[in-house]
XYZ file of C-alpha atoms in Angstrom:
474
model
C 26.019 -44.572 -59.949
C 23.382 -47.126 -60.462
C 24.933 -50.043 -58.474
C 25.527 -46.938 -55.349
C 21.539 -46.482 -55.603
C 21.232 -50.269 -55.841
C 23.068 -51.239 -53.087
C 21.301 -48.792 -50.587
C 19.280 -49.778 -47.873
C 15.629 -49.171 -47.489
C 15.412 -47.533 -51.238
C 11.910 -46.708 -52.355
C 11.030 -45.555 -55.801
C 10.666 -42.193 -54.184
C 14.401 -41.885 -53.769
C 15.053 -43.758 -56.842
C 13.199 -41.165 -59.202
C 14.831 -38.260 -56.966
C 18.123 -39.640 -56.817
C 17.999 -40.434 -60.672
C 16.827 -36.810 -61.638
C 19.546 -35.082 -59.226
C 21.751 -36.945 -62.118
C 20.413 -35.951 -64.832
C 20.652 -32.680 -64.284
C 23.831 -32.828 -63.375
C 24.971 -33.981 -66.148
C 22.818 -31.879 -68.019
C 24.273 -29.025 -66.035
C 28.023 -29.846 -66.937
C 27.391 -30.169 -70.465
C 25.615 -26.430 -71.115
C 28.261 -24.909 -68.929
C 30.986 -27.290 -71.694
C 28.461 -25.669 -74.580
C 28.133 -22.218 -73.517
C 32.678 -22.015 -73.051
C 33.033 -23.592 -76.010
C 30.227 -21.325 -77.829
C 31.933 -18.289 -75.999
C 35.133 -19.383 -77.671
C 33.947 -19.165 -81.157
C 32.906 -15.920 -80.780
C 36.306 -14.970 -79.362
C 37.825 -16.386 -82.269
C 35.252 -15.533 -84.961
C 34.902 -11.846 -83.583
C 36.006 -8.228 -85.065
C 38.864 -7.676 -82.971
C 39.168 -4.154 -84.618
C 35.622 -3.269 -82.938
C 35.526 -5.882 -79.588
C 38.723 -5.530 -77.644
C 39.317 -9.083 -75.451
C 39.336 -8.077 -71.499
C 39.768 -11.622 -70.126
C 37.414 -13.870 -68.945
C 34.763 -13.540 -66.310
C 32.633 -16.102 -64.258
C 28.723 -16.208 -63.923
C 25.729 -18.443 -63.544
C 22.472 -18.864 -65.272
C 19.275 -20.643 -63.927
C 17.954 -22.966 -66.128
C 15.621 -26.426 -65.635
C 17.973 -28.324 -64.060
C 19.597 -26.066 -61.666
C 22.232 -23.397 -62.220
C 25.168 -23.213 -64.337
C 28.078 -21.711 -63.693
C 30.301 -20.725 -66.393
C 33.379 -18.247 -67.979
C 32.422 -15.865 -70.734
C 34.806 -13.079 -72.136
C 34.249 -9.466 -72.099
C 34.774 -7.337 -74.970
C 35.287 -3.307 -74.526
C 33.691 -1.551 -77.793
C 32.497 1.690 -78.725
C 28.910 2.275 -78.837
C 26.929 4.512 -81.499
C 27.563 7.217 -79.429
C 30.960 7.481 -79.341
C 31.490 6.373 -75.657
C 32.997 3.034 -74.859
C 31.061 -0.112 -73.035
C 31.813 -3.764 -71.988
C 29.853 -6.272 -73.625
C 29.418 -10.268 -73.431
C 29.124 -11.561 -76.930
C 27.664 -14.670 -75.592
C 25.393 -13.263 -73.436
C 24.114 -11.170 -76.374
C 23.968 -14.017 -79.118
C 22.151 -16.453 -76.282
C 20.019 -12.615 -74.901
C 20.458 -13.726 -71.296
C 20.442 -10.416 -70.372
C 16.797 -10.084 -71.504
C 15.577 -11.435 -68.621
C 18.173 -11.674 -65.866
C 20.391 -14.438 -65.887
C 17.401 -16.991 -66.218
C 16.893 -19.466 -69.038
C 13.651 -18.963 -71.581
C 12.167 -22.455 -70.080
C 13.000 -21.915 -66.584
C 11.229 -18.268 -67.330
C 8.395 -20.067 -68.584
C 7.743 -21.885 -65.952
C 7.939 -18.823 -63.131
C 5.175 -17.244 -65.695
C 3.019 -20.319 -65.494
C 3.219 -20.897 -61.741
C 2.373 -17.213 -61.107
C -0.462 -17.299 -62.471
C -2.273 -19.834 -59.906
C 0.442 -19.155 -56.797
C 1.581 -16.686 -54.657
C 5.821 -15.309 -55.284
C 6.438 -18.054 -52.261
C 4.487 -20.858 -53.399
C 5.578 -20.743 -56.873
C 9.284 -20.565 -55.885
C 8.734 -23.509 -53.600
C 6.853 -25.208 -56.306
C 9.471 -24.516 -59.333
C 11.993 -25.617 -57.006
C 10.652 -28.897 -56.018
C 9.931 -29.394 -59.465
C 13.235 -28.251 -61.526
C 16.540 -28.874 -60.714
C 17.007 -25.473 -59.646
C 16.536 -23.606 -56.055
C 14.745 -20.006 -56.568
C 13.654 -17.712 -53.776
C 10.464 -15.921 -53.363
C 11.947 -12.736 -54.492
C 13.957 -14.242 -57.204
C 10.703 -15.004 -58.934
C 9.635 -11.356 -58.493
C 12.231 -10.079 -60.106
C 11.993 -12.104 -63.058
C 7.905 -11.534 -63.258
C 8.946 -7.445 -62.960
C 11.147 -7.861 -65.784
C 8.617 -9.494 -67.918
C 5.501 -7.471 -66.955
C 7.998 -4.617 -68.147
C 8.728 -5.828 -71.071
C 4.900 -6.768 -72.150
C 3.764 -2.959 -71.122
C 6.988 -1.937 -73.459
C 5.604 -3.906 -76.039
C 2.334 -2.765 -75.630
C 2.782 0.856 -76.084
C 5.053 -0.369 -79.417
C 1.801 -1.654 -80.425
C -0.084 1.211 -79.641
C 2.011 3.585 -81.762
C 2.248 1.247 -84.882
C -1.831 1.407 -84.778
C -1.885 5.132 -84.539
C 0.024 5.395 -88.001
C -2.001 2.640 -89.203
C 0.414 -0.019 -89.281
C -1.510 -2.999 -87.325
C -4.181 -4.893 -88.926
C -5.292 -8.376 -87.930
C -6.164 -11.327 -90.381
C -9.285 -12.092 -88.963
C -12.670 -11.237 -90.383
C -15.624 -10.885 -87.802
C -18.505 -9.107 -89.062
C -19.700 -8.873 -85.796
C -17.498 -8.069 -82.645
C -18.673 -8.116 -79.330
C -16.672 -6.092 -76.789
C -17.381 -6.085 -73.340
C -15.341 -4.036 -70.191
C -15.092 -3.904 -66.421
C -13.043 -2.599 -63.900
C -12.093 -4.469 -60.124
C -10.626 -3.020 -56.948
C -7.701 -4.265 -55.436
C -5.771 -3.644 -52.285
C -2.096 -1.475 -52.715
C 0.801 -1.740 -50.798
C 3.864 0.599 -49.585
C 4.296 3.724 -50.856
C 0.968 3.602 -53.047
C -1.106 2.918 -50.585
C -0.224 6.082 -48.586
C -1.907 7.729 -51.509
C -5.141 5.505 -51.896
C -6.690 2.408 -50.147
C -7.441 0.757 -53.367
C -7.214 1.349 -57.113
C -9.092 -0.295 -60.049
C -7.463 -2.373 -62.791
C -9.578 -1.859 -66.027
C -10.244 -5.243 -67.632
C -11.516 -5.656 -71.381
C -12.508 -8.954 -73.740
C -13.403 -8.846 -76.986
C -14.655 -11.522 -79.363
C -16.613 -12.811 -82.953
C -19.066 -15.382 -81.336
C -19.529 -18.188 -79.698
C -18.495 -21.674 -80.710
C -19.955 -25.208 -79.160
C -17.491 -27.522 -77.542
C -19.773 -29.682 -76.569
C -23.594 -30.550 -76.249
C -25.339 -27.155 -74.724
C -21.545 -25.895 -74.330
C -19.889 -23.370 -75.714
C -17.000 -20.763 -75.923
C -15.819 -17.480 -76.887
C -13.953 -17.725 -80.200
C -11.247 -15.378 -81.179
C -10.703 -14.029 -77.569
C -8.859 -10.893 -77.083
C -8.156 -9.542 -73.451
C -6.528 -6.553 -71.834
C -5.739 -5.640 -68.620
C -4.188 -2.884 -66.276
C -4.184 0.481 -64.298
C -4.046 2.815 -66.439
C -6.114 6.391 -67.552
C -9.412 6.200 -69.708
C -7.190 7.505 -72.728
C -4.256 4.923 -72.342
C -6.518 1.862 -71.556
C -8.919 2.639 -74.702
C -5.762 3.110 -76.943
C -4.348 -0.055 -75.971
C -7.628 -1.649 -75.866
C -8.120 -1.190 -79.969
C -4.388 -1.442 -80.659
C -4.782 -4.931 -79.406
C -8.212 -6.003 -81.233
C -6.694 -4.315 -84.426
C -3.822 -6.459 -83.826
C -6.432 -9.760 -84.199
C -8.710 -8.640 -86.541
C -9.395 -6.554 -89.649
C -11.801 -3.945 -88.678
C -12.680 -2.903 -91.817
C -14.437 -5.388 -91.921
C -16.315 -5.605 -89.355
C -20.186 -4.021 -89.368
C -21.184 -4.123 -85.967
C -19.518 -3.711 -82.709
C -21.470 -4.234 -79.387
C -19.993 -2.877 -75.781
C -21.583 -4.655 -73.088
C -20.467 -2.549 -69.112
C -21.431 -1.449 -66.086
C -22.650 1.870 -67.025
C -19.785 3.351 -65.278
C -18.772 6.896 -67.360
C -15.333 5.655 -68.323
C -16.851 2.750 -69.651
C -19.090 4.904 -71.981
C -15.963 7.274 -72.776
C -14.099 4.124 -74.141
C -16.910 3.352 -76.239
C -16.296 3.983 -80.565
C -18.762 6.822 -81.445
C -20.861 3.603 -83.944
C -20.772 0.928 -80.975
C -24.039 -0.208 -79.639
C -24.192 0.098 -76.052
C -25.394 -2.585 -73.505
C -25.954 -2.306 -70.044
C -24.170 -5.366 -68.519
C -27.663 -7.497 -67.279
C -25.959 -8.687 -64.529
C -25.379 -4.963 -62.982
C -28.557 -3.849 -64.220
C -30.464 -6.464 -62.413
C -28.518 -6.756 -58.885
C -29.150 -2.995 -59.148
C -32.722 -3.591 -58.905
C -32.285 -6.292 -56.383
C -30.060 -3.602 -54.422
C -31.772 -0.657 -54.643
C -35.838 -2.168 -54.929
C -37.102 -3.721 -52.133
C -40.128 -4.894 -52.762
C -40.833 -7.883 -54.871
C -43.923 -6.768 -56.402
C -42.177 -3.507 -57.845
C -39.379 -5.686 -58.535
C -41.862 -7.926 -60.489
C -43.396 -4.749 -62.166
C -39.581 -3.149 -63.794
C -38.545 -6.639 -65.145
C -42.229 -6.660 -66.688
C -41.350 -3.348 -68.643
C -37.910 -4.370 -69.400
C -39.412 -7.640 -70.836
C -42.208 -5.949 -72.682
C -39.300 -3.486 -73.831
C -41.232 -0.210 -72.652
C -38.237 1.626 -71.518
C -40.250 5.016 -71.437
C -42.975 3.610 -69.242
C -40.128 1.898 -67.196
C -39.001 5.191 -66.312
C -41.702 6.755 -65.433
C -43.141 3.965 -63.064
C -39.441 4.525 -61.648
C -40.144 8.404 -60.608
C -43.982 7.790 -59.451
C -42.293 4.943 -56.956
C -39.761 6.963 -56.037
C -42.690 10.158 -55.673
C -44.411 7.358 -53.456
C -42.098 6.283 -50.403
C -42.779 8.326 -47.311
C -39.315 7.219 -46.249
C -36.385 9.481 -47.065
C -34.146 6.570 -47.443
C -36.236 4.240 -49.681
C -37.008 7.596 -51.615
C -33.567 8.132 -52.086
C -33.115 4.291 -53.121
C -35.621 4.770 -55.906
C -33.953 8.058 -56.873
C -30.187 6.424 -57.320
C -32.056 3.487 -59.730
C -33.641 6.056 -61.882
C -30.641 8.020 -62.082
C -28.646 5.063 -63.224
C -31.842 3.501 -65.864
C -31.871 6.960 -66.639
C -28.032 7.883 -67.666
C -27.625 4.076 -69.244
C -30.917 4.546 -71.208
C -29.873 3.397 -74.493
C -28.322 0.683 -72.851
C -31.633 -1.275 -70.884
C -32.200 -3.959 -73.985
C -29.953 -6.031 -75.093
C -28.225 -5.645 -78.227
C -30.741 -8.343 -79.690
C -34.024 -6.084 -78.202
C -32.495 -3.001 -79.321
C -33.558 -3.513 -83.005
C -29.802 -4.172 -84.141
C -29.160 -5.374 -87.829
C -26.683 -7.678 -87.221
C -25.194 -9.743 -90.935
C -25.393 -13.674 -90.819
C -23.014 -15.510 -88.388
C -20.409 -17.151 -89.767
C -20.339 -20.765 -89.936
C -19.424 -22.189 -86.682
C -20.001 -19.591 -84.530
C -23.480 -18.350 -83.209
C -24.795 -15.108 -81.508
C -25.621 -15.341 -77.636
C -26.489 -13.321 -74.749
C -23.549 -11.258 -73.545
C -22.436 -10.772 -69.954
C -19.625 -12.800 -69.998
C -17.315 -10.140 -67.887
C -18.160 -10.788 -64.361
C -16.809 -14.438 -65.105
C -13.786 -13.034 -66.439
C -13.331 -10.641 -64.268
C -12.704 -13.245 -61.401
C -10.655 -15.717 -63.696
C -9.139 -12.468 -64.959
C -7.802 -11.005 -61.951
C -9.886 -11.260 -59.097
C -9.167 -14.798 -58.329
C -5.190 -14.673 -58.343
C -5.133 -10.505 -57.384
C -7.912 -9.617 -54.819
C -9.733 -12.839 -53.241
C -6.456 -14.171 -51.138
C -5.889 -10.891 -49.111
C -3.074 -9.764 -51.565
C -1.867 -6.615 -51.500
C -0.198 -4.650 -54.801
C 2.291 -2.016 -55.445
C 0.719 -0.006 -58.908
C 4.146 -1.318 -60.958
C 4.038 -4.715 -59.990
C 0.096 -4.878 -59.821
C -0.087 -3.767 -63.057
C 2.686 -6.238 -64.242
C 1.226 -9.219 -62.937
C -2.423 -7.714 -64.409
C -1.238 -7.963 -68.521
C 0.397 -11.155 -67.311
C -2.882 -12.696 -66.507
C -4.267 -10.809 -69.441
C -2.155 -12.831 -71.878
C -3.151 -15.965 -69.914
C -6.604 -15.372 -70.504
C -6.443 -14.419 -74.154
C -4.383 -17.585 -74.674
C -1.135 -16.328 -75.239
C 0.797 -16.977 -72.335
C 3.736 -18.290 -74.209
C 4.207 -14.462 -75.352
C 5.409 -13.472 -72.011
C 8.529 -14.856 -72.651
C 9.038 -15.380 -76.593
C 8.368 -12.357 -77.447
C 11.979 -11.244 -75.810
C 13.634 -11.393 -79.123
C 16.183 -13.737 -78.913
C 18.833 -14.240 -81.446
C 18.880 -17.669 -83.554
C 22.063 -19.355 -83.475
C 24.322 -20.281 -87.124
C 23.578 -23.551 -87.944
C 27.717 -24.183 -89.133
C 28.452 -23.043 -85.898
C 26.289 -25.614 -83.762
C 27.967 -28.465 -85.619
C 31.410 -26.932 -85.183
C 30.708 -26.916 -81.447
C 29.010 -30.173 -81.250
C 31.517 -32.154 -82.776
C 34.269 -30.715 -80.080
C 32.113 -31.329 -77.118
C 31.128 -34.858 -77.907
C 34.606 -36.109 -79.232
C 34.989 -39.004 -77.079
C 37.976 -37.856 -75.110
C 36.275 -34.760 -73.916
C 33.559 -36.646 -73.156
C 35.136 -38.785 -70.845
C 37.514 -35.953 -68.944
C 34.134 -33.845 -68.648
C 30.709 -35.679 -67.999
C 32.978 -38.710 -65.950
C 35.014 -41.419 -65.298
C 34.356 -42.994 -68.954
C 30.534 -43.791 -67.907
C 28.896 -43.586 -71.256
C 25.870 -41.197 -70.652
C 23.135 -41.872 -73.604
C 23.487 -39.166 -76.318
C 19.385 -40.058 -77.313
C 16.433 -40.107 -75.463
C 13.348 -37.906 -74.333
C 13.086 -35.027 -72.332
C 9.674 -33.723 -71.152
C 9.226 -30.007 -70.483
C 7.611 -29.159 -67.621
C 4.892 -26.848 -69.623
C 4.645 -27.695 -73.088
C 7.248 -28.254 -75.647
C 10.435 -26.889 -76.016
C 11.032 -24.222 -78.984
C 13.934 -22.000 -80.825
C 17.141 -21.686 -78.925
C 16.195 -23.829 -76.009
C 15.298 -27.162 -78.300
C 18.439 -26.789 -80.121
C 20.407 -27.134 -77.133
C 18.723 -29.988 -75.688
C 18.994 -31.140 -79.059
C 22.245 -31.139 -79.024
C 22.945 -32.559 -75.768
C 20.656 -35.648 -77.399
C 17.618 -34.632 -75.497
């Protein structure tokens, strides 16, 4: 191969590097598909032939990193726990293929990354140009459906377990601040026929903030959720998942910074402080006010923290305007000071005993949400024109949740995949890398190096997917 490359006219280093990864995974290619019929023969041989009955052999293909691999597994018929009989693939269920289509963990992995930041089309254009394997637009859809399934599945797992008291995080905040939000986005099809638009509820919670760098700092111990969903369901979730981080018990104070909006409220735990977000509070004055020198006057009773004279300035203003329309203004602002009352101060105004930070972390403003609520989901779901089905709107929603909270790499791990028997691996290894299979498989007696590095396209590799690169000496 190399003196072919070498001996072509007008090569660049472009074509080299191109040419040279078409070949590796190729060869990469023909030694799973060698792996997973020699693995598939094992389990032939190594089965209950009482229980699995052998019904021959039949062909498929997975996508994986370097392209896709077609190979022979057997089919078993069985009888299930119900008494009726089935067809199963033993290999398919030892390497739980089936999980998530006939895609690969990494090459999974990599459609979850991409769809994050790109549209269905760009990422498949993008995974494709970078993998040796061609996916379409709607072959990444189906995957992200299958996994935005599976993370609601596991979600309302989670949500049960907490109900009978079964999650409870290791980590200790004595102070958690929660805050909550909700954006609009467009829907699609048969949805929209109902509604224009629907809103996917978006909460964070975290124990501080912690400096990253001079003036600069983060939220530490980040939890966020994400999703259409009811009051009920979202608020369930929503403490399922913060149990699932930290030990509430002990935890003294919890702060809600929101809108105002009543759902908002509704979610709130019957101790939580309540602050109105001061983003909302003050573009409502902005909105709603407009002159400056009232304007000046309410922030001067918010800052002197005279909520009761705040309000009633509010209704002699509002008694004040001649016009019906700046009346009504005036009356919509004191409605909303008026229902979010408790809520004007901030936490730190309101009088609030919170216990000493821990070390490392420090207590800040809050009012984080409108930033997340763009990073969240605004930015991938509602500021390029997109439009959303509910299913697949709210799949790609805890998607981006899990981004945001850090744990991306859930998406796809958390599909339960079995661990191969070490005895086995060796057993197998040994027979694909004898040296006369070697040379009738990967070529004409070129001696491919069994060592070397391979670089994952997003992080490293882990469980089933390092130990065969491993084996194949990558």
């Amino acid at each position: 191969m190399i003196n072919t490359i070498v001996n072509e006219k007008g090569l660049t280093f472009k074509d080299f590097e191109i040419k040279i990864f078409q070949e590796a995974c190729r060869v990469c290619r023909e030694y799973t598909k060698t792996f997973l019929e020699s693995y598939d023969c094992k389990l032939m041989q190594e089965r209950d032939k009482k229980a699995y009955r052998n019904k021959g052999g039949r062909k498929t293909s997975v996508k994986t990193l370097f392209g896709e691999v077609e190979y022979s597994r057997n089919v078993y018929e069985t009888t299930g726990e119900d008494g009726l009989k089935k067809f199963v693939f033993l290999l398919d269920e030892m390497l739980s293929i089936n999980n998530v289509g006939l895609i690969s963990q990494n090459m999974a992995e990599q459609l979850v990354a991409g769809i994050t930041e790109l549209s269905y089309r760009s990422c498949a254009e993008k995974v494709s140009a970078m993998t040796g394997q061609c996916i379409s637009a709607m072959g990444v859809w189906n995957v992200i459906q299958t996994l935005g399934q599976q993370v609601s599945k596991d979600e309302q797992q989670l949500v049960c377990a907490h109900k009978q008291g079964q999650v409870r995080g290791s980590k200790e905040a004595p102070v958690l601040f929660e805050e909550t939000d909700g954006v609009h986005v467009s829907l699609q099809g048969e949805d929209r026929r109902h509604r224009r638009k629907s809103e996917i509820k978006v909460g964070i919670a975290y124990d501080g903030w912690k400096e990253t760098g001079s003036n600069r700092y983060e939220l530490d111990g980040k939890v966020v959720v994400a999703g259409f969903s009811s009051n009920k369901d979202f608020q369930e979730y929503r403490e399922a998942a913060i149990a699932e981080t930290y030990n509430l018990d002990e935890t003294q104070v919890r702060v809600l910074n929101g809108d105002g909006a009543p759902w908002i409220k509704n979610v709130k735990d019957k101790d939580t402080h309540f602050q109105l977000d001061p983003f909302h509070r003050n573009k409502a004055i902005k909105e709603l006010v407009p002159y400056k020198d009232v304007r000046q006057k309410i922030h001067g009773y918010l800052k002197a923290k005279k909520v009761n004279d705040l309000l009633a300035y509010l209704e002699m203003y509002r008694d004040s305007l001649p016009d019906d329309e700046e009346a009504s203004q005036a009356e919509k602002l004191l409605k909303y000071f008026t229902g979010n009352r408790a809520g004007l101060l901030s936490y730190q105004e309101q009088g609030i005993e919170l216990p000493k930070n821990p070390d490392g972390l420090v207590y800040k403003n809050m009012g984080t949400m409108e930033n997340h609520i763009w990073s969240v989901i605004a930015k991938r779901m509602k500021h390029n024109h997109t439009n959303w089905s509910v299913s697949g709107g709210n799949n790609m929603a805890k998607i981006l949740a899990k981004k945001c909270s850090g744990r991306l790499n859930e998406v796809t791990e958390k599909l339960h995949y079995k661990i191969f028997e070490t005895d086995k691996i060796v057993e197998i290894q040994k027979e694909i890398l004898s040296a006369k299979q070697a040379t009738k498989t990967l070529g004409k007696g070129y001696n491919y190096p069994v060592s070397g590095h391979f670089i994952a396209l997003d992080g490293a590799l882990r469980g089933e997917s390092k130990k065969l690169f491993g084996l194949a000496g990558y």
